[in-house]
mmCIF file of C-alpha atoms and ligand atoms in Angstrom:
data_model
loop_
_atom_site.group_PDB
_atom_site.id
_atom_site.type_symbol
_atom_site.label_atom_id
_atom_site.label_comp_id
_atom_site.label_asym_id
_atom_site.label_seq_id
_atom_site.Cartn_x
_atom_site.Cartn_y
_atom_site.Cartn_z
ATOM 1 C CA UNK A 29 0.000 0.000 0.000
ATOM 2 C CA UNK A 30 1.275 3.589 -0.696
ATOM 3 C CA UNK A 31 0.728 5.522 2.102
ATOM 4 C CA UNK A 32 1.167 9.900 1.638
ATOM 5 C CA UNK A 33 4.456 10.883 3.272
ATOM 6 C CA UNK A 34 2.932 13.991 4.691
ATOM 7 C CA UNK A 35 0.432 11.975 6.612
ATOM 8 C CA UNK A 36 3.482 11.170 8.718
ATOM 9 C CA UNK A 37 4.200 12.435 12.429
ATOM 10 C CA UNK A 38 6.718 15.018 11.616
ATOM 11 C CA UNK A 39 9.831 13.108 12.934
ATOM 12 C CA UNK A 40 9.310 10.333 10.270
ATOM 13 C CA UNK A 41 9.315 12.160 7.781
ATOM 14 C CA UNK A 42 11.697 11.862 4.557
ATOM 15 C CA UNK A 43 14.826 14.682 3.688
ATOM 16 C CA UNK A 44 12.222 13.665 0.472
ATOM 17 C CA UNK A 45 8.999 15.417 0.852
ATOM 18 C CA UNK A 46 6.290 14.158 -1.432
ATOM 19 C CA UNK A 47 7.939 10.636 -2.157
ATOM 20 C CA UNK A 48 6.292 7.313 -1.506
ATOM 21 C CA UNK A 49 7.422 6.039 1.358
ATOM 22 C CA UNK A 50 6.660 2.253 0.172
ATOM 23 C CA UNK A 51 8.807 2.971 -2.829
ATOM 24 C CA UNK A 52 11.889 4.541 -1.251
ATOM 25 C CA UNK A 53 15.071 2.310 -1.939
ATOM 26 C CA UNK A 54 18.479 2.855 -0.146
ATOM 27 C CA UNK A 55 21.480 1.696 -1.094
ATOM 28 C CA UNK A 56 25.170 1.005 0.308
ATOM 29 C CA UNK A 57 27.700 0.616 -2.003
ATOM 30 C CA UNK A 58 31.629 -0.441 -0.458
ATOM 31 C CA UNK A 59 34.181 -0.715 -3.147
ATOM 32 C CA UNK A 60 35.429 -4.146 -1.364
ATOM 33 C CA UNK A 61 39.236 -2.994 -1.237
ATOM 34 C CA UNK A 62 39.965 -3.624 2.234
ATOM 35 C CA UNK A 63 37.510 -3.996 4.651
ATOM 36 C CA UNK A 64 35.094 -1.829 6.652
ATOM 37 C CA UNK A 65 36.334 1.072 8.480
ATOM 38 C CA UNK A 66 34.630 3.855 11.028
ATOM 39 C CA UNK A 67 34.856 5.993 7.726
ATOM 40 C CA UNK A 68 32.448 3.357 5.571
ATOM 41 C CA UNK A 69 30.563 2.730 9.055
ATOM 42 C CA UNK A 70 29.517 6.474 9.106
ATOM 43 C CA UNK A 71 28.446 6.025 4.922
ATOM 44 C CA UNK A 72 26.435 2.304 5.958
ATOM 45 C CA UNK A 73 24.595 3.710 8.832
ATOM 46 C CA UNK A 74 23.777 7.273 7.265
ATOM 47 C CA UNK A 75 21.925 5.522 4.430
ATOM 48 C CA UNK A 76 20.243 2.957 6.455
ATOM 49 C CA UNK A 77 18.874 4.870 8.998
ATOM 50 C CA UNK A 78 17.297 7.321 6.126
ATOM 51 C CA UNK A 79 15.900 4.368 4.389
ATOM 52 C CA UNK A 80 14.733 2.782 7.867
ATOM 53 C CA UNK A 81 13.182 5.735 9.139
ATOM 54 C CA UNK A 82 11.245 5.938 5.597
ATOM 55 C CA UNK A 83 10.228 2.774 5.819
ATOM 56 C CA UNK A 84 12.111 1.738 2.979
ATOM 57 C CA UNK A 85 14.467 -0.873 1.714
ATOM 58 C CA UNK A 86 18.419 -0.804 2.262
ATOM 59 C CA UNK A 87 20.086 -2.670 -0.384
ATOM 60 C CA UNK A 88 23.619 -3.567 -0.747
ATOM 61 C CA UNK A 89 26.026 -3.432 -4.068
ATOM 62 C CA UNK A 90 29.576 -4.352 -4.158
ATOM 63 C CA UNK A 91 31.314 -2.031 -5.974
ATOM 64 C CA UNK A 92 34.445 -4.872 -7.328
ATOM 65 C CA UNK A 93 33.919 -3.124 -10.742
ATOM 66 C CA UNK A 94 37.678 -2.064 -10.533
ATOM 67 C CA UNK A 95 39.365 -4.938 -10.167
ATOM 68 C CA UNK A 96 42.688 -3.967 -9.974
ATOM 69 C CA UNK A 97 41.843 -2.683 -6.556
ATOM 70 C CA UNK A 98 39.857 -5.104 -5.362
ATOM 71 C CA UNK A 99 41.324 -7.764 -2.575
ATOM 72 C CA UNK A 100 40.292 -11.189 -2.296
ATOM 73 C CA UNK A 101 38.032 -11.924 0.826
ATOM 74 C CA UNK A 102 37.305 -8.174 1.353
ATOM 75 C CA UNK A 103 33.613 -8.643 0.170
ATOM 76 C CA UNK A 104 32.883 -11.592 2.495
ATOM 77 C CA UNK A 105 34.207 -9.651 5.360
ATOM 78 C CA UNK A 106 32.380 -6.283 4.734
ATOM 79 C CA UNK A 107 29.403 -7.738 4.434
ATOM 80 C CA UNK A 108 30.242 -10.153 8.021
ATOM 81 C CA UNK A 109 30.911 -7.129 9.670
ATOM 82 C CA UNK A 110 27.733 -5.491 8.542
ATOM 83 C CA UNK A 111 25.865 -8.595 9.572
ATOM 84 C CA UNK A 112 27.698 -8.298 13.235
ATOM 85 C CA UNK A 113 26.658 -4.259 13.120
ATOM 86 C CA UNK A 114 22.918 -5.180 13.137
ATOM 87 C CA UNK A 115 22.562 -3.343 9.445
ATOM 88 C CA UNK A 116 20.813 -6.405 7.895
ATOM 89 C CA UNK A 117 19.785 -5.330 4.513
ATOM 90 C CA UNK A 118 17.262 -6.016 2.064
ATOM 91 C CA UNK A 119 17.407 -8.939 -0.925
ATOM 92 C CA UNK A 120 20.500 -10.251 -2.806
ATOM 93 C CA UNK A 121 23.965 -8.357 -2.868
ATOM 94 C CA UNK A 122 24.926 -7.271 -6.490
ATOM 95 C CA UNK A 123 28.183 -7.747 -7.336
ATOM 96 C CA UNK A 124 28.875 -5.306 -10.259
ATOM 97 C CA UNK A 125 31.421 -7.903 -11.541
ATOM 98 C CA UNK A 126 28.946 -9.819 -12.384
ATOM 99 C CA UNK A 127 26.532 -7.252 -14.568
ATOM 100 C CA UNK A 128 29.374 -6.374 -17.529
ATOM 101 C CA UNK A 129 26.862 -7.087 -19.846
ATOM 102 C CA UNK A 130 24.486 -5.012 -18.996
ATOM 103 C CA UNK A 131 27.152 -1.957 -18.213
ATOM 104 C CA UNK A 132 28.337 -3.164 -22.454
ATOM 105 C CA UNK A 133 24.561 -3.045 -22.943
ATOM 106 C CA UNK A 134 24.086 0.403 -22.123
ATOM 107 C CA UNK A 135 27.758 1.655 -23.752
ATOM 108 C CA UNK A 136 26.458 -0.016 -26.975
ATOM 109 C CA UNK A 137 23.427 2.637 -27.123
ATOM 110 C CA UNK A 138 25.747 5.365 -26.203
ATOM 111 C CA UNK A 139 28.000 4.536 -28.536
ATOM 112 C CA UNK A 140 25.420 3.653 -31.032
ATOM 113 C CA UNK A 141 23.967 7.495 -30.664
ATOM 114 C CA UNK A 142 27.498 8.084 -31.581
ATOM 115 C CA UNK A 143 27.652 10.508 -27.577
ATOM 116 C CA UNK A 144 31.405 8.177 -27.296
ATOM 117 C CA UNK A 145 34.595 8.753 -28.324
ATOM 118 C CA UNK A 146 38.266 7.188 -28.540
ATOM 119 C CA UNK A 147 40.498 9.289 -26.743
ATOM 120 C CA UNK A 148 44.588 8.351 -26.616
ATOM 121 C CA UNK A 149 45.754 11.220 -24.349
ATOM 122 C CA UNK A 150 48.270 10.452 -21.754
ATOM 123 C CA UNK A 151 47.684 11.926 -17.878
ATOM 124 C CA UNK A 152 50.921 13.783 -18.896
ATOM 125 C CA UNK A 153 49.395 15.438 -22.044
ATOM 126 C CA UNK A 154 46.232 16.267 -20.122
ATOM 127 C CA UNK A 155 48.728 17.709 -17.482
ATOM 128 C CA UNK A 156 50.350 19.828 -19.929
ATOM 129 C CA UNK A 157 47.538 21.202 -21.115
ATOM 130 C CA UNK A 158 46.013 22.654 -18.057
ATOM 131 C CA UNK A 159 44.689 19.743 -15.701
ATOM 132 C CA UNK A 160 40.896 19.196 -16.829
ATOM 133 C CA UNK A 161 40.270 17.439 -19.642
ATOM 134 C CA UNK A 162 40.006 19.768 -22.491
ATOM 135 C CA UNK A 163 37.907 17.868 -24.578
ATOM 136 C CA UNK A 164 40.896 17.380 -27.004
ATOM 137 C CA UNK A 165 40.165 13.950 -28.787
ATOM 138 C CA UNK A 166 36.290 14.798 -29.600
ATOM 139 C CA UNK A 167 37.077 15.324 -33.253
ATOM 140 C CA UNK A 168 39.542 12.964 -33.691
ATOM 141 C CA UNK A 169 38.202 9.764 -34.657
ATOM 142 C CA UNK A 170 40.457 7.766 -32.987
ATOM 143 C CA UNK A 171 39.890 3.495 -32.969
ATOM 144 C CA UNK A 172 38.164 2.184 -30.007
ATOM 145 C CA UNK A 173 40.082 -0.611 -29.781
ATOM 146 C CA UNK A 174 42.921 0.055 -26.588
ATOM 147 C CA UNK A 175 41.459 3.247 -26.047
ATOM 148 C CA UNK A 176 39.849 5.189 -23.110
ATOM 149 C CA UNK A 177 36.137 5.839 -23.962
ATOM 150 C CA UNK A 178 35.390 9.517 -23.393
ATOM 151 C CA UNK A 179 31.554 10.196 -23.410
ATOM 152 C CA UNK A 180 30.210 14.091 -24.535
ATOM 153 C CA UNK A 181 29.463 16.294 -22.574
ATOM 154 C CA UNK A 182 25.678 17.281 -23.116
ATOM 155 C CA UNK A 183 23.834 17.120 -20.565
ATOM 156 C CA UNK A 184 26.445 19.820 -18.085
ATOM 157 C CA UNK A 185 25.208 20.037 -14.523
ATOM 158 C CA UNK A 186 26.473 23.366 -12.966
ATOM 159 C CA UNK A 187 25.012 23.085 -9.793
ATOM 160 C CA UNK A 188 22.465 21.000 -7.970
ATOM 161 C CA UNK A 189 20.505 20.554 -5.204
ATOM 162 C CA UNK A 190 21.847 18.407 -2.260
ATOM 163 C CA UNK A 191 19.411 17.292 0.224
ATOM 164 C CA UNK A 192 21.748 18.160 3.745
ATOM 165 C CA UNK A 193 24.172 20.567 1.602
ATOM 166 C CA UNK A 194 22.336 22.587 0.020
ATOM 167 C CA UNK A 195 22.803 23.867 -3.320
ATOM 168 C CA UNK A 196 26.112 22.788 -4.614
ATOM 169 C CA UNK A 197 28.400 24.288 -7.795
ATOM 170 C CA UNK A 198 29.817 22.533 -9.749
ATOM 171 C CA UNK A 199 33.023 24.148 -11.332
ATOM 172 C CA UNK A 200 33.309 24.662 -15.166
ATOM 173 C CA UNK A 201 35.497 22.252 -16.250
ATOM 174 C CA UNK A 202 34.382 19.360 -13.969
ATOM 175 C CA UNK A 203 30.755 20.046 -15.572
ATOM 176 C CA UNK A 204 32.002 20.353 -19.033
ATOM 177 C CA UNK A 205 34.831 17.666 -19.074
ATOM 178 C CA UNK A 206 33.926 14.928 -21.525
ATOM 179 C CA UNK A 207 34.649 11.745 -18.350
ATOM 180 C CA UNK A 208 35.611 8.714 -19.007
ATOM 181 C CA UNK A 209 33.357 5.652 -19.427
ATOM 182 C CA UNK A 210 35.114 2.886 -20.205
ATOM 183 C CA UNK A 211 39.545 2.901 -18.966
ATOM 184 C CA UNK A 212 41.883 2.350 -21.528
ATOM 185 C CA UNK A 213 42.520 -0.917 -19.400
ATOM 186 C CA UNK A 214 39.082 -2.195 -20.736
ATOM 187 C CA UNK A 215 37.187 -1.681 -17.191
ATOM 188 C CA UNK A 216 34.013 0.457 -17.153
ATOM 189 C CA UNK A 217 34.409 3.335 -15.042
ATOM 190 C CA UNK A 218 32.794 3.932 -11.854
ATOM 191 C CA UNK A 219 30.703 6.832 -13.329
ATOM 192 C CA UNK A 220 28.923 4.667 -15.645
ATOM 193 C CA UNK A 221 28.292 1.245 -13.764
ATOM 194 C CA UNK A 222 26.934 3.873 -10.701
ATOM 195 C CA UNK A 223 23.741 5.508 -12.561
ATOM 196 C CA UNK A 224 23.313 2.091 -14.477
ATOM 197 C CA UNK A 225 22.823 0.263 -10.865
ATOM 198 C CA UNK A 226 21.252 2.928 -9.310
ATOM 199 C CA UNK A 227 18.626 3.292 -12.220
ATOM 200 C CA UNK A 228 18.243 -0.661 -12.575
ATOM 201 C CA UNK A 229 17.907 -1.109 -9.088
ATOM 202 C CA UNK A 230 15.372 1.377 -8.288
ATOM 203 C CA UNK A 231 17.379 3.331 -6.245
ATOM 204 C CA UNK A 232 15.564 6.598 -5.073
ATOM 205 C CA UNK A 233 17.577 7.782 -2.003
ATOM 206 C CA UNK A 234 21.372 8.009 -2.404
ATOM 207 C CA UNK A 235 22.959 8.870 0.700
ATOM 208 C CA UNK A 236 26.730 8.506 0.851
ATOM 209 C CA UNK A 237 29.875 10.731 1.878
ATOM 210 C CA UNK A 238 30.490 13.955 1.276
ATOM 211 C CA UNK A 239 33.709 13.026 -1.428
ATOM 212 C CA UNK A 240 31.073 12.050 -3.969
ATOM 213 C CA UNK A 241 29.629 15.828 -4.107
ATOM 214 C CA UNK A 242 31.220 16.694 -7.332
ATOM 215 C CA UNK A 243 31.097 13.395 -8.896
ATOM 216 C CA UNK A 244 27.245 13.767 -8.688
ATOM 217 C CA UNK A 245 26.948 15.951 -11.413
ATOM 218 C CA UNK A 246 28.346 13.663 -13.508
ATOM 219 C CA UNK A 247 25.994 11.068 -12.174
ATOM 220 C CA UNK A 248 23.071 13.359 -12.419
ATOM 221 C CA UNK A 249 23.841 14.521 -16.340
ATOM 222 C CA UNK A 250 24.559 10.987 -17.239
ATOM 223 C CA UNK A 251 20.672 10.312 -15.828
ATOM 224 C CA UNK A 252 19.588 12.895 -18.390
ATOM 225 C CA UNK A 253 21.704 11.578 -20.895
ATOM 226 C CA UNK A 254 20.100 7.857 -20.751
ATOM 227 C CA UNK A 255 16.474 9.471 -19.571
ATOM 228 C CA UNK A 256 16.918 7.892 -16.077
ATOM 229 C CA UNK A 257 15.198 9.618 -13.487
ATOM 230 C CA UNK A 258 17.741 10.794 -10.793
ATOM 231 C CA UNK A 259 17.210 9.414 -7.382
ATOM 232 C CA UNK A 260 17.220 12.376 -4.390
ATOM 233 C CA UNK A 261 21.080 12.766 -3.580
ATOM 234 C CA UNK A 262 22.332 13.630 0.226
ATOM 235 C CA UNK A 263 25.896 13.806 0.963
ATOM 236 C CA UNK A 264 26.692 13.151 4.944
ATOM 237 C CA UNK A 265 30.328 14.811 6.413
ATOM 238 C CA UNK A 266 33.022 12.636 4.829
ATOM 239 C CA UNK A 267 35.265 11.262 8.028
ATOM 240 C CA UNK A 268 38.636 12.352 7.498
ATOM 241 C CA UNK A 269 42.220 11.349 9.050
ATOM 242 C CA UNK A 270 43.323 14.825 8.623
ATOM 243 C CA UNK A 271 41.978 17.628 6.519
ATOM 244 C CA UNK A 272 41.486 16.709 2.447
ATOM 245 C CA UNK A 273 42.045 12.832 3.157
ATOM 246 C CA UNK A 274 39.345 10.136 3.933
ATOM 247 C CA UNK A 275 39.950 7.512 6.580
ATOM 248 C CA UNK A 276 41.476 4.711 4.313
ATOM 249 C CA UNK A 277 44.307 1.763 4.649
ATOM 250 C CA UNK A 278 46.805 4.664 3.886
ATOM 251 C CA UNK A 279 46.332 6.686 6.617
ATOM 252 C CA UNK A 280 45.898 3.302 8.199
ATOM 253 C CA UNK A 281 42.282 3.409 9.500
ATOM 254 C CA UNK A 282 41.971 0.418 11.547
ATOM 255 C CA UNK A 283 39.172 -1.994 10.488
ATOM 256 C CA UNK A 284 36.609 -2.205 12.623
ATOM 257 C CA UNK A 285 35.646 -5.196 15.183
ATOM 258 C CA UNK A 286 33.772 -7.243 14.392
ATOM 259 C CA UNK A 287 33.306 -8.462 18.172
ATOM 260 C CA UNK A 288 32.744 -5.159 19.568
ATOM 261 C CA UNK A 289 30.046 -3.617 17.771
ATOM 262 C CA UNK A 290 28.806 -1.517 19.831
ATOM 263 C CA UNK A 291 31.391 0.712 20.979
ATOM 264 C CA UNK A 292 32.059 1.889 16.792
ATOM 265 C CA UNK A 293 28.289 2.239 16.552
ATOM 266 C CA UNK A 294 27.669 4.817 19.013
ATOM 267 C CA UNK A 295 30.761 6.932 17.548
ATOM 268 C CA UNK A 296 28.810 6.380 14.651
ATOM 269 C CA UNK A 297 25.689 8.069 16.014
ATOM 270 C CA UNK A 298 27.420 10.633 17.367
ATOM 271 C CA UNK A 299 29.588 11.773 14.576
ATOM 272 C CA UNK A 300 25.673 12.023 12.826
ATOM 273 C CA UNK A 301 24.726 14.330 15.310
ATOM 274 C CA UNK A 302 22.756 12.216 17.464
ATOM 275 C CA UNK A 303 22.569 12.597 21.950
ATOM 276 C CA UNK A 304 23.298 9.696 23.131
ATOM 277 C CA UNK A 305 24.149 10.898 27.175
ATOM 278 C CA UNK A 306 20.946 9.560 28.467
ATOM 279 C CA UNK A 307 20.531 6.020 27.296
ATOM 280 C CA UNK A 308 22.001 3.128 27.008
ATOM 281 C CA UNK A 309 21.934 -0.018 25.101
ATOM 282 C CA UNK A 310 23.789 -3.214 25.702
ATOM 283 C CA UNK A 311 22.791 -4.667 22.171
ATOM 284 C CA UNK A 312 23.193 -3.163 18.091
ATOM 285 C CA UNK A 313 19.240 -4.124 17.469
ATOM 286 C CA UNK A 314 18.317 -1.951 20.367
ATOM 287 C CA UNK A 315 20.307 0.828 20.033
ATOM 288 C CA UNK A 316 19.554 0.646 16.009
ATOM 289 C CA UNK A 317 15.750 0.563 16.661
ATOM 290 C CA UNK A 318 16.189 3.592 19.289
ATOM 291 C CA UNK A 319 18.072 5.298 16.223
ATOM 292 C CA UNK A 320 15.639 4.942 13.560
ATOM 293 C CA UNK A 321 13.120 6.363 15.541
ATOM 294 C CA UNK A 322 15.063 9.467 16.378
ATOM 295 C CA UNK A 323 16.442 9.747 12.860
ATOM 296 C CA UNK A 324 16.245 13.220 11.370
ATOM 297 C CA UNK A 325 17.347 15.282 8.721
ATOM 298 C CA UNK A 326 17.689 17.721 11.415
ATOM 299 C CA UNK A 327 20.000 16.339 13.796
ATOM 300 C CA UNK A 328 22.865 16.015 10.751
ATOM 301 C CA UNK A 329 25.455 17.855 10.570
ATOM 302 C CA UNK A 330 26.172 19.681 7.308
ATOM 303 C CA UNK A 331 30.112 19.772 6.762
ATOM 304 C CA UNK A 332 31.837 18.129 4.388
ATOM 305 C CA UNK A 333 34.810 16.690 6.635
ATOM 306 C CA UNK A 334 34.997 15.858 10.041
ATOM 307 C CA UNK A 335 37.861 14.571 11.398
ATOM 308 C CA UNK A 336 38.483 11.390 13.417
ATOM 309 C CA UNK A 337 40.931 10.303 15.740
ATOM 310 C CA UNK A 338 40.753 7.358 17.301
ATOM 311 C CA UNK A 339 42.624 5.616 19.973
ATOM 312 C CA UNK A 340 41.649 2.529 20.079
ATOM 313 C CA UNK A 341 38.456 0.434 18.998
ATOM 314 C CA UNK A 342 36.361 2.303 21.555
ATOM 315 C CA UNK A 343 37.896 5.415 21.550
ATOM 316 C CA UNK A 344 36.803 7.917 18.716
ATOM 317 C CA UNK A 345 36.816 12.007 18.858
ATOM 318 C CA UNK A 346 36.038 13.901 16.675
ATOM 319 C CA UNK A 347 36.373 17.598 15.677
ATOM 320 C CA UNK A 348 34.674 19.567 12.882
ATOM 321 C CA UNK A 349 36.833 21.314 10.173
HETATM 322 N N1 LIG B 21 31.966 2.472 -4.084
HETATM 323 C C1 LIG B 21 32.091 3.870 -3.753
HETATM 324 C C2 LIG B 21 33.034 4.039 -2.599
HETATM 325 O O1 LIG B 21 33.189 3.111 -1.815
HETATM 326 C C3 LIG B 21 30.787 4.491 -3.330
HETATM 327 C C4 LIG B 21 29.937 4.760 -4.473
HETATM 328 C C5 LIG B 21 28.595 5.378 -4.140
HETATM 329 O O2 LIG B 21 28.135 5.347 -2.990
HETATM 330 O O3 LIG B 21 28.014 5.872 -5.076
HETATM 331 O O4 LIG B 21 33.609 5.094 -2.457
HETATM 332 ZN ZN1 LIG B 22 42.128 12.785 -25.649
#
């Protein structure tokens, strides 16, 4: 049954006014490199909560389109420790390295519609000539074959609407830069294989961290370009080691336990702005029922960073940049 989201008390309502709540989908998405940190906890939990407190479904995708980066067992283990974290999601995983035909598929039309191009420049070149890609091999007519795919450039976003950032611009030559669909190595690029998943899978709600702002625009003209509709975007404070760089292996962000759940979880909460001083939980399915209920737009913080530092596996400050 489709029930009216304004018929809602006021604290379960959707960052989405007007939407369906029986149709909202959710999505996490972990590029299974290495596996789960508080930074990817903070990305999980933002977009199940949003979905939960919507009523709607959280689904999970591995990302192992790139696999040059991807490590063997990392999958299994992200998707333990969600398991262990209480975040149970909703039907099968998706494995993008299983779906390259329907990521050729959708190339095939581009590239029928002749919107694709060959492009041989080096990093160097494109260095050399200012940074941003300049658009150079458009008229070229280079051979596919061994060769980066660009795709044109018409649909430019200059600036959208996030739904806890606000209105977000997009500079020139990010929004006019012909990207890259398909790597010189052969692999389709992460631009691509994200709006085809997110538009097969129904995904309405994409909540995520705050280093995908800009890449968004790409992902929102690339929905114009194949007539997807978009799904509502909302970017939550990225967790950073230090200003400008994400918790990650390099900066060696510990992995988190898989046997102490709860202590992660509540830094968790807090980093997303929720008061946790007067209660208490001694289990994740308690403390993640208690959440969804209190869930808010509201209660979010709106930077884009936020740094971490962590002592230990129940230790975690944090202070806002
Ligand atoms: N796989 C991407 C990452 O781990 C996230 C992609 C997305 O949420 O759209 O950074
Ligand atoms: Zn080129």
């Amino acid at each position: 049954m489709h029930r009216s989201q304004d018929r809602l008390p006021e604290h379960k309502q959707s960052h989405a006014l007007g939407s369906s709540l029986t149709t909202y989908r959710g999505r996490f998405a972990p590029s299974p490199s290495g596996p789960l940190h508080f930074g990817s906890l903070v990305a999980a939990l933002a977009s199940y909560l949003d979905a939960k407190a919507n009523q709607g479904q959280w689904l999970v995708r591995m990302e192992d389109i790139d696999t040059p980066r991807v490590i063997s067992g990392a999958a299994d283990a992200i998707l333990t420790t969600l398991d262990s974290y209480g975040l149970h999601w909703d039907g099968e995983v998706v494995y993008q390295s299983q779906r390259h035909n329907l990521y050729q598929d959708i190339l095939a039309s581009l590239i029928g519609k002749q919107h694709v191009y060959a492009c041989t420049c080096t990093r160097k070149q494109i260095k050399a000539r200012g940074g941003s890609y300049d658009n150079h091999c458009r008229v070229a007519n280079h051979q596919f074959d061994s060769n980066a795919l660009r795709l044109k450039q018409n649909y430019p976003i200059f600036e959208f609407q996030d739904d806890l950032q606000g209105q977000v611009h997009i500079p020139k030559d990010i929004a006019c830069e012909d990207y890259i669909v398909k790597r010189r190595d052969g692999l389709f690029a992460y631009q691509l294989v994200v709006v085809v998943d997110d538009h097969q899978q129904g995904i309405t709600h994409v909540v995520r961290g705050a280093d995908l702002l800009e890449p968004t625009a790409r992902q929102l003209s690339l929905f114009k370009q194949l007539n997807y509709t978009a799904p509502h975007f909302m970017h939550v404070p990225l967790a950073v080691a230090t200003a400008g760089f994400k918790l990650s292996k390099q900066n060696h962000a510990p992995a988190i336990d898989n046997n102490k759940p709860l202590p992660a979880l509540v830094a968790a909460l807090k980093f997303l702005g929720f008061n946790l001083s007067h209660v208490h939980f001694d289990n994740v399915g308690t403390l993640l029922e208690w959440a969804v209920s209190q869930y808010h737009i509201s209660l979010l913080p709106n930077n884009k960073e936020i740094q971490v530092i962590q002592q230990d596996s129940e230790h975690y400050e944090f202070t806002p940049l």
